[in-house]
Short mmCIF file of C-alpha atoms and ligand atoms in Angstrom, two decimals:
data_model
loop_
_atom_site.label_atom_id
_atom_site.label_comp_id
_atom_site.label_asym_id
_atom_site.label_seq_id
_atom_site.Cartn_x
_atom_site.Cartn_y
_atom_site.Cartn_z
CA UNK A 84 48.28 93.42 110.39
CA UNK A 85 48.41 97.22 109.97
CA UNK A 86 45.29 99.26 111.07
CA UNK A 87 46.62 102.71 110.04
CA UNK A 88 49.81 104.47 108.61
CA UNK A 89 51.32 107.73 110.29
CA UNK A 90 51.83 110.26 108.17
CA UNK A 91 55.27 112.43 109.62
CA UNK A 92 55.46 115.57 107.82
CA UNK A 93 58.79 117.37 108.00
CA UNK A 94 59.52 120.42 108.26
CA UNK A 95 62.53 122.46 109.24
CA UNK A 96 61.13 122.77 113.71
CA UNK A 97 60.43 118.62 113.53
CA UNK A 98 62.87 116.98 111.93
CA UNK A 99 64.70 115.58 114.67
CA UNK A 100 61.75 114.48 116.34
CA UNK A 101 60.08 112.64 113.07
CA UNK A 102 63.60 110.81 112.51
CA UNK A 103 63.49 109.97 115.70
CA UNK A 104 59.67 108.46 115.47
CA UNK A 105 60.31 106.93 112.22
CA UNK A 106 63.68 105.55 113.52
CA UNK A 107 61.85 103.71 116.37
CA UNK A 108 59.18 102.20 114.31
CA UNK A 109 61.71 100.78 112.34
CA UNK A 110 63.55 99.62 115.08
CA UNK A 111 60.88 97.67 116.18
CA UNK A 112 60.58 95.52 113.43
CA UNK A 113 57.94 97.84 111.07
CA UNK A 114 57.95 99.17 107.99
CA UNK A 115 58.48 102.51 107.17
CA UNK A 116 57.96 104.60 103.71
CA UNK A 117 60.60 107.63 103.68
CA UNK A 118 62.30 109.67 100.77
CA UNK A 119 65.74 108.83 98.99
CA UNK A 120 66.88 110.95 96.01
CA UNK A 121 65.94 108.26 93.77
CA UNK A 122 62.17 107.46 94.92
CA UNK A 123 60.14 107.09 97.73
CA UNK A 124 61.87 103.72 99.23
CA UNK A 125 59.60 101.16 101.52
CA UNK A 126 62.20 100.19 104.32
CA UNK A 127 62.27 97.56 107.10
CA UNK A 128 65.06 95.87 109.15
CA UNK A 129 67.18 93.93 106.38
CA UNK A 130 68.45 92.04 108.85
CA UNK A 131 65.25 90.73 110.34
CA UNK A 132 63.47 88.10 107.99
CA UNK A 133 59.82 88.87 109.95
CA UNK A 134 60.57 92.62 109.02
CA UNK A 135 61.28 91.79 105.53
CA UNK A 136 58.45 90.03 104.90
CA UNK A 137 56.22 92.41 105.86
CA UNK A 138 57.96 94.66 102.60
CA UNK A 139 56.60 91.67 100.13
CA UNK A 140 53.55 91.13 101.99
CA UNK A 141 52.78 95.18 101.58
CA UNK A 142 54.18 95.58 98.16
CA UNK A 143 52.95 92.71 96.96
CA UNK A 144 56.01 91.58 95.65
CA UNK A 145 57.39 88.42 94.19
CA UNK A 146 59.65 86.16 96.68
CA UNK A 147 62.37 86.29 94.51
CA UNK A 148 62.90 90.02 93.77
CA UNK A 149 65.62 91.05 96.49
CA UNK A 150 65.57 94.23 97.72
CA UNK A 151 68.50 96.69 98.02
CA UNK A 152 69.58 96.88 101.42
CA UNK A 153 70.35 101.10 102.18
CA UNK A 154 73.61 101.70 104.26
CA UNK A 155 74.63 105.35 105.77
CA UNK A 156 78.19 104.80 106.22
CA UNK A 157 80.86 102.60 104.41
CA UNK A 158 82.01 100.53 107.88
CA UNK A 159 78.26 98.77 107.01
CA UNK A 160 79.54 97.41 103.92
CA UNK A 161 82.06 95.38 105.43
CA UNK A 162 79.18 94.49 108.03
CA UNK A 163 76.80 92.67 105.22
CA UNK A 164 79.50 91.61 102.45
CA UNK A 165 82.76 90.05 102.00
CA UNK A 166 85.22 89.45 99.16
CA UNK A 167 84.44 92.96 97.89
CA UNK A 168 86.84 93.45 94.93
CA UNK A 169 89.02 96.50 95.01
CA UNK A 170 87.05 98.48 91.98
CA UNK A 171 83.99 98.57 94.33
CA UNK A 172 85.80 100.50 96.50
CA UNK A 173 86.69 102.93 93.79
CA UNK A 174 82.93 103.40 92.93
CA UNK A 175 81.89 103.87 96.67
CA UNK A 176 84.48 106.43 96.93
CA UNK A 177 83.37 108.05 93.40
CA UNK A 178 79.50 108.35 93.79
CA UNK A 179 78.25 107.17 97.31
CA UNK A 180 76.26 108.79 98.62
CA UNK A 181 74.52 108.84 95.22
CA UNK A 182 71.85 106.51 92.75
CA UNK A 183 74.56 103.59 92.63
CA UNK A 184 74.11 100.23 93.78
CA UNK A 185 76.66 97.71 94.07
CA UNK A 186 75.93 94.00 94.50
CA UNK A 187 78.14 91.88 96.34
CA UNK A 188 79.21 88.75 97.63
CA UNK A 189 76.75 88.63 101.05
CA UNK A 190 77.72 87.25 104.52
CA UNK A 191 75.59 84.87 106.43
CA UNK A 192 73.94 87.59 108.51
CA UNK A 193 72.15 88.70 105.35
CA UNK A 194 68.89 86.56 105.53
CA UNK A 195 68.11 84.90 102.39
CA UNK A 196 64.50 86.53 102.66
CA UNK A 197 66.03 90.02 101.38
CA UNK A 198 68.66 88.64 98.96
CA UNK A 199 65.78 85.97 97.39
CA UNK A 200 68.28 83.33 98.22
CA UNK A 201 71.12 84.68 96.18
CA UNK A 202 74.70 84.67 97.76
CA UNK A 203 74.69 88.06 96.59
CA UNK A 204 73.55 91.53 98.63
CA UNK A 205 72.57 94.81 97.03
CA UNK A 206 74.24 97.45 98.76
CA UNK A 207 73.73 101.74 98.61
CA UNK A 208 73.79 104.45 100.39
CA UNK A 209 71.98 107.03 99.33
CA UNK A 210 72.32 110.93 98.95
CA UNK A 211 69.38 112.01 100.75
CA UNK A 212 69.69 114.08 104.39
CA UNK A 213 66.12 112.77 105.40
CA UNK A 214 67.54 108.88 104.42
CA UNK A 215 70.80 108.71 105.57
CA UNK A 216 69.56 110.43 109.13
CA UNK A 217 66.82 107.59 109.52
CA UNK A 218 69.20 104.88 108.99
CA UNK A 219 71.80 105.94 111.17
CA UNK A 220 69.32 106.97 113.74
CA UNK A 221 68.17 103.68 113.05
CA UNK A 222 71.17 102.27 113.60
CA UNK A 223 70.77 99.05 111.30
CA UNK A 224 70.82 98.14 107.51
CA UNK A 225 67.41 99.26 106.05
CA UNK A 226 65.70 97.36 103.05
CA UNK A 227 64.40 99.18 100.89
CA UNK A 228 62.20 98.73 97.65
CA UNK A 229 60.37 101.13 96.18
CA UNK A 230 57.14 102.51 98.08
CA UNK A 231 54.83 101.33 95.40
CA UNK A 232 52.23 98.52 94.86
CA UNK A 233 54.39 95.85 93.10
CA UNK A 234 54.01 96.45 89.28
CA UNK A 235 52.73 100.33 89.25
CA UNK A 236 55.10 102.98 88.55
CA UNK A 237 57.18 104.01 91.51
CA UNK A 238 56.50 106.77 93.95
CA UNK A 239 58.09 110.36 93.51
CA UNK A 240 56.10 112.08 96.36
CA UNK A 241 54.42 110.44 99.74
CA UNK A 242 50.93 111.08 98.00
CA UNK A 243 52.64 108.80 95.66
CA UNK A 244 52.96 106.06 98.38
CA UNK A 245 50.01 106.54 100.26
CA UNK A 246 47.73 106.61 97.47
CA UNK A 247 48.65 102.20 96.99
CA UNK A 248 50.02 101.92 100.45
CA UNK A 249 47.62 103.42 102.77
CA UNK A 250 46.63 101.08 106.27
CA UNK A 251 49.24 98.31 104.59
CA UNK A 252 52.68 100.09 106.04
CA UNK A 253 53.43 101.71 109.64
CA UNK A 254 54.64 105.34 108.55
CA UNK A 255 55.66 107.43 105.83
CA UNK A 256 57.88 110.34 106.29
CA UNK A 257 56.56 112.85 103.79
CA UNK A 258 59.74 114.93 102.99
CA UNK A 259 58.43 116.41 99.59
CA UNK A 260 58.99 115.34 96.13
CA UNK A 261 62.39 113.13 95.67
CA UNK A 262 65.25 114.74 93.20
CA UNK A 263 65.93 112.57 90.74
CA UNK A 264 62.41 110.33 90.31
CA UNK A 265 64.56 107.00 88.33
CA UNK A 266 65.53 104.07 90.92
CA UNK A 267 69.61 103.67 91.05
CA UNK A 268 71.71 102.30 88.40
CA UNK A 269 72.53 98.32 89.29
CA UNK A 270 76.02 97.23 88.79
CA UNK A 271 77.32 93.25 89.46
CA UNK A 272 80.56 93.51 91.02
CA UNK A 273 80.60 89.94 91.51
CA UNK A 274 80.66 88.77 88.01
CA UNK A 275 84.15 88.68 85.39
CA UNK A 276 83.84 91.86 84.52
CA UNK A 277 81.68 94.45 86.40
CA UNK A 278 78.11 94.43 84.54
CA UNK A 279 75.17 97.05 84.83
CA UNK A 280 71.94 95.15 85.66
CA UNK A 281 69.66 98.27 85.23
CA UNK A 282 70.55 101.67 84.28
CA UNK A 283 69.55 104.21 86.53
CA UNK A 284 70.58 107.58 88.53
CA UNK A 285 74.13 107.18 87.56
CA UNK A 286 74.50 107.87 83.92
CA UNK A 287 76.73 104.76 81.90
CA UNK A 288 79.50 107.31 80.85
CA UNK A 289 79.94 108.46 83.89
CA UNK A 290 80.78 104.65 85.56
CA UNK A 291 82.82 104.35 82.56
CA UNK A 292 85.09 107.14 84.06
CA UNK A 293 86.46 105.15 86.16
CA UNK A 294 85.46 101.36 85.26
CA UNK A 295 85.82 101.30 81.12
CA UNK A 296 85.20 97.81 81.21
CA UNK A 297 81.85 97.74 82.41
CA UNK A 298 79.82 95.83 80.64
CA UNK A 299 75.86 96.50 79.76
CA UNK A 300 74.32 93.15 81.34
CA UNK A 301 70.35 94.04 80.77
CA UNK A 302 68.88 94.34 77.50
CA UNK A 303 66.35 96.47 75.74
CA UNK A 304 63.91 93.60 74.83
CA UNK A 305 61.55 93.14 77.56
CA UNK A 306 62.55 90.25 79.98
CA UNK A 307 59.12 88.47 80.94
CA UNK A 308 59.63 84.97 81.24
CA UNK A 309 63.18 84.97 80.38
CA UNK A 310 66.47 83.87 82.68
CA UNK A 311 68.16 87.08 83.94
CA UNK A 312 70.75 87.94 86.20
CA UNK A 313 68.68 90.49 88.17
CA UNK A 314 65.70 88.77 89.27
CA UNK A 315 63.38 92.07 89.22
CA UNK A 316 64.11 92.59 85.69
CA UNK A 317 61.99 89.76 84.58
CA UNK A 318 58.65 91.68 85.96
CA UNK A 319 56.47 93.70 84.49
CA UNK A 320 57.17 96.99 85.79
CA UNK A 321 55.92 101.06 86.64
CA UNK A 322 52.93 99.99 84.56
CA UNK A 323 49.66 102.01 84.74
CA UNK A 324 46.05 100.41 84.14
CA UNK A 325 46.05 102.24 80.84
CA UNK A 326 47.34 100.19 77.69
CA UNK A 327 51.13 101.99 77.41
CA UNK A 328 52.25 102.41 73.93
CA UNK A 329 55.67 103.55 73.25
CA UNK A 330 56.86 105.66 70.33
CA UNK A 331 60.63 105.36 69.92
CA UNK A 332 62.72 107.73 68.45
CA UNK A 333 62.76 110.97 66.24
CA UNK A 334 62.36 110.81 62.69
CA UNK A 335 58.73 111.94 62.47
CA UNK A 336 57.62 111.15 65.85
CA UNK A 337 54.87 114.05 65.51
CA UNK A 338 53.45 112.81 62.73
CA UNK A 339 53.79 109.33 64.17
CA UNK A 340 51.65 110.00 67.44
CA UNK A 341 49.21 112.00 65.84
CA UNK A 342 48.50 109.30 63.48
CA UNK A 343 47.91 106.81 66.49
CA UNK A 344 45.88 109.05 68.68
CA UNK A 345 43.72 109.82 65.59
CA UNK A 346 43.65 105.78 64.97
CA UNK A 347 42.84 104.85 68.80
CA UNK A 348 40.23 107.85 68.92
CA UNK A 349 38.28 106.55 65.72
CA UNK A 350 37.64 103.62 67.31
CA UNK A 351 36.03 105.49 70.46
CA UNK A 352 39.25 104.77 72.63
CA UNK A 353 39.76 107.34 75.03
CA UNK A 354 43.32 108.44 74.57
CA UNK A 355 46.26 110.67 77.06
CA UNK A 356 49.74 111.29 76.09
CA UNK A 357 53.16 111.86 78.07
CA UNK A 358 55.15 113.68 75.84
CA UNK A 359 58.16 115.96 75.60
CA UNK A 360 57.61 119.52 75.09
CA UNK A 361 59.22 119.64 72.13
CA UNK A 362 56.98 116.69 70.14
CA UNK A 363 53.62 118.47 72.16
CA UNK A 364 54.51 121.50 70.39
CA UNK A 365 53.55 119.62 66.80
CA UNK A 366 50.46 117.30 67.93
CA UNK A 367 47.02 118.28 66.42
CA UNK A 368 44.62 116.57 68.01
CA UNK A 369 42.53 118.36 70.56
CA UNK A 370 41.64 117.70 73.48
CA UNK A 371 43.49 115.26 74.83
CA UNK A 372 44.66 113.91 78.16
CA UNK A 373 48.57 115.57 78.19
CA UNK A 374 51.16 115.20 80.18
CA UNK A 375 54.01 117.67 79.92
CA UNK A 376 57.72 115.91 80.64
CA UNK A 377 59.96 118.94 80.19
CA UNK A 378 62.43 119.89 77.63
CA UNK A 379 64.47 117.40 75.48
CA UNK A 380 67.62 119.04 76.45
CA UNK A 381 66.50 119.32 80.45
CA UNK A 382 66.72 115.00 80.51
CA UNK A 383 66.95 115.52 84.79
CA UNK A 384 63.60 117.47 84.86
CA UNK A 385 62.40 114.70 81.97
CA UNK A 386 63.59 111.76 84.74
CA UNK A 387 61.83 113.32 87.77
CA UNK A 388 58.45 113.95 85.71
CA UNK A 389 58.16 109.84 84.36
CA UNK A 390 56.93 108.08 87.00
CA UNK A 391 54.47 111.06 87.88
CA UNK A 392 53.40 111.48 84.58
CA UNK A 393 52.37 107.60 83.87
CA UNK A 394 50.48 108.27 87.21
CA UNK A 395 48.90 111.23 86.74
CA UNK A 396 47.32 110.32 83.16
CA UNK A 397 46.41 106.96 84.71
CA UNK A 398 43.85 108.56 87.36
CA UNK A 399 42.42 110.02 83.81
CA UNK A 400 40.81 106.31 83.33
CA UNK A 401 42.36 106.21 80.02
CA UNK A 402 42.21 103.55 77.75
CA UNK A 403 45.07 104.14 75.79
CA UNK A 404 48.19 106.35 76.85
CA UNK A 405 50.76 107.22 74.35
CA UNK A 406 54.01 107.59 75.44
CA UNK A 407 56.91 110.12 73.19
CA UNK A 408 60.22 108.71 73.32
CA UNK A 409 62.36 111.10 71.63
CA UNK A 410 64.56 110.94 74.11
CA UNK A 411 68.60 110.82 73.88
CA UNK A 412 69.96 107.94 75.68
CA UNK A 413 73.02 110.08 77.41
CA UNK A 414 73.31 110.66 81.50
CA UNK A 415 70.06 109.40 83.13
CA UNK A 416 67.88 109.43 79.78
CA UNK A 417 68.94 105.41 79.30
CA UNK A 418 66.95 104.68 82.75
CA UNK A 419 64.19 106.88 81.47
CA UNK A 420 63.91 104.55 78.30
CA UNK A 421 64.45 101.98 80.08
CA UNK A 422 61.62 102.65 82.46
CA UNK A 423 59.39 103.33 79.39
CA UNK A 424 59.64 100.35 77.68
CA UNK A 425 58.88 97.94 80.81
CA UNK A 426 55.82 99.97 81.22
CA UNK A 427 54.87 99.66 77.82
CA UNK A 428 52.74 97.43 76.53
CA UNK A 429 54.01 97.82 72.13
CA UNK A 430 56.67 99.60 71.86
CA UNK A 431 57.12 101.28 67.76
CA UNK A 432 60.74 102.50 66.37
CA UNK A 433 61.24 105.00 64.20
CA UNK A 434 63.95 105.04 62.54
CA UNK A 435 64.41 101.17 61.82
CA UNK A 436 60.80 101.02 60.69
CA UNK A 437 60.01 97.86 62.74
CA UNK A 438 57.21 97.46 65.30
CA UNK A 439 57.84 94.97 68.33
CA UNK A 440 54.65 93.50 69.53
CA UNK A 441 54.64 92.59 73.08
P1 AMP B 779 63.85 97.98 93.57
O1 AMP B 779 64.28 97.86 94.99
O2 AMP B 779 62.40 97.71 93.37
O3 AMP B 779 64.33 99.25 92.97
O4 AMP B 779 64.59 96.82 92.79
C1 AMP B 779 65.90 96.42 93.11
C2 AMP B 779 66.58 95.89 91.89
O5 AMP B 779 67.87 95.38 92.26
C3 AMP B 779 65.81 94.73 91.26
O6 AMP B 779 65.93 94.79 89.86
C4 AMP B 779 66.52 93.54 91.85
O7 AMP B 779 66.36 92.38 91.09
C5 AMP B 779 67.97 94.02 91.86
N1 AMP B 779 68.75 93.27 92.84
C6 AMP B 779 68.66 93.32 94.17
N2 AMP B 779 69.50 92.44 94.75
C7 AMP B 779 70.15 91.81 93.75
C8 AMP B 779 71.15 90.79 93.69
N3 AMP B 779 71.65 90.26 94.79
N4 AMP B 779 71.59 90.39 92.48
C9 AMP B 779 71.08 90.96 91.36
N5 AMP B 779 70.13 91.91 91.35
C10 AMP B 779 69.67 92.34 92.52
MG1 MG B 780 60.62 98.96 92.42
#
């Protein structure tokens, strides 16, 4: 059992040294919280099935969720995976390190406790100088989900991770807020044809460069209780305490959420909402609980404010947050929908007209 986490600031005179602590602590079969550029990750000897468990056990997380297993040079690929088709290499080469994860066909040393029993492994390596340094310090394959309680929306700063995982991990390496703020972008390269499982860091078009028959293999219904190839995507997700409600689309979105907020308040609701700049710019009601994303055009600054948004409005003790969704689905704004809509509780289009119930 834990008693309490260290906390390893960096700055520019420690780094070397905090690697080096975290590095050991890992090493010795414990868990340790650290920054990628996607989110905070919550890592632990993938190789070890006692270290992995201590990730669910933490997290809270379902047995059957596998974790992505975080690599700093390409030689490790061939350590944890086999059978690796040829266009796999072509994506490494293309955008590692980077918000891309590949899964492939696992070898035996891969312990079913961090694949959830599939033959398959998750593989990245990601582009972040604090990451990559721990794991090679490390010198060992580090899984790593995100730093979050299981279910809440993931972490974007080490406040972030210590505010649900305080006394329940070893360490967390506190190297400011993460770049990007939307987990990686899954893609299969074990099935037919190679199929993205969740969108993420790596925008669809750009894959498409050089794979353009990649196929979209998640949907935008939500998943609960259905069969899906990606095990996590059948959870509810990044979802505050707050009843999420999702407004989708542009045609009178305004109008839309001011209609709801006014709705919710009349019944004595208290009500917050995460919005774009450009749909704050027309709501009415005053008062309220906002949360600013960024520009519509700016989707990267959009993507890094989600997660903290959905978490800042939920220490409001809201009843109610309303979520905008004008949001264009090119480059990394198809994660940030994506994200949205597990989180949300109803989700309403616009432009068809139709309201899905959830
Ligand atoms: P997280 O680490 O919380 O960002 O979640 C990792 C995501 O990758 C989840 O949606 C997992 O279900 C998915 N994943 C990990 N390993 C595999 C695998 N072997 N096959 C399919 N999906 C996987
Ligand atoms: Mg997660």
């Amino acid at each position: 059992m834990v008693k309490k986490t260290e906390i390893l600031r960096i700055n520019s005179s420690n780094f070397n040294e905090s690697i080096r602590k975290a590095a050991e602590i890992l090493k010795n079969g414990r868990t340790v919280a650290f920054p990628t550029e996607t989110v905070y990750g919550l890592g632990a000897n993938a190789l070890e099935p006692d270290s992995v468990y201590k990730i669910f056990r933490a997290k809270g997380r379902p047995p059957d969720n596998p974790l992505i297993v975080h690599i700093a040079s390409k030689e490790q690929v061939m350590e944890l995976s086999e059978n690796i088709p040829d266009d796999a290499f072509v994506l490494m080469d293309a955008f590692w390190p980077g918000p891309l994860t590949l899964i492939l066909k696992r070898k035996k040393i891969v312990p079913d406790v961090t694949t959830g029993g599939l033959d398959t492994v998750a593989i990245r390596m990601p582009g972040n100088r604090i990451a990559l340094e721990l794991i090679k310090e490390a010198g060992i394959p580090i899984a790593a989900p995100s730093a979050n309680i299981s279910g809440k929306p993931s972490p974007t700063t080490a406040d972030h991770v210590i505010s649900d995982l305080y006394d329940k991990i070893d360490a967390v390496v506190d190297g400011g807020p993460v770049d990007i703020g939307i987990e990686s972008t899954v893609v299969d390269m074990t099935s037919e044809k190679p199929l993205i499982l969740r969108p993420g860091g790596v925008g669809i078009e750009d894959l498409k460069i050089y794979m353009p028959e990649l196929e979209i293999g998640y949907s935008k219904e939500k998943m609960v209780g259905k069969k899906v190839k990606s095990p996590g995507m059948k959870y509810i997700h990044y979802s505050p305490s707050a009843k999420v409600v999702l407004v989708e689309g542009f045609n009178g979105i305004s109008d839309t959420i001011n209609q709801i907020i006014s709705d919710y308040r009349k019944k004595g609701l208290k009500v917050g909402l995460l919005a774009t700049n450009d749909t704050a710019d027309y709501i009415t009601e005053k008062g309220l609980d906002t949360f600013l994303l960024g520009n519509r055009d700016d989707i990267k600054k959009i993507a890094s404010n989600v997660f903290r948004g959905l978490r800042t409005l939920d220490d409001s003790d809201l009843d109610i947050i309303i979520v905008d969704g004008s949001i264009e689905y090119d480059g990394v704004g198809s994660a940030v929908i994506n994200r949205l809509q597990k989180a949300a509780n109803e989700i309403i289009i616009l432009e068809k007209g139709e309201n899905i119930e959830t």
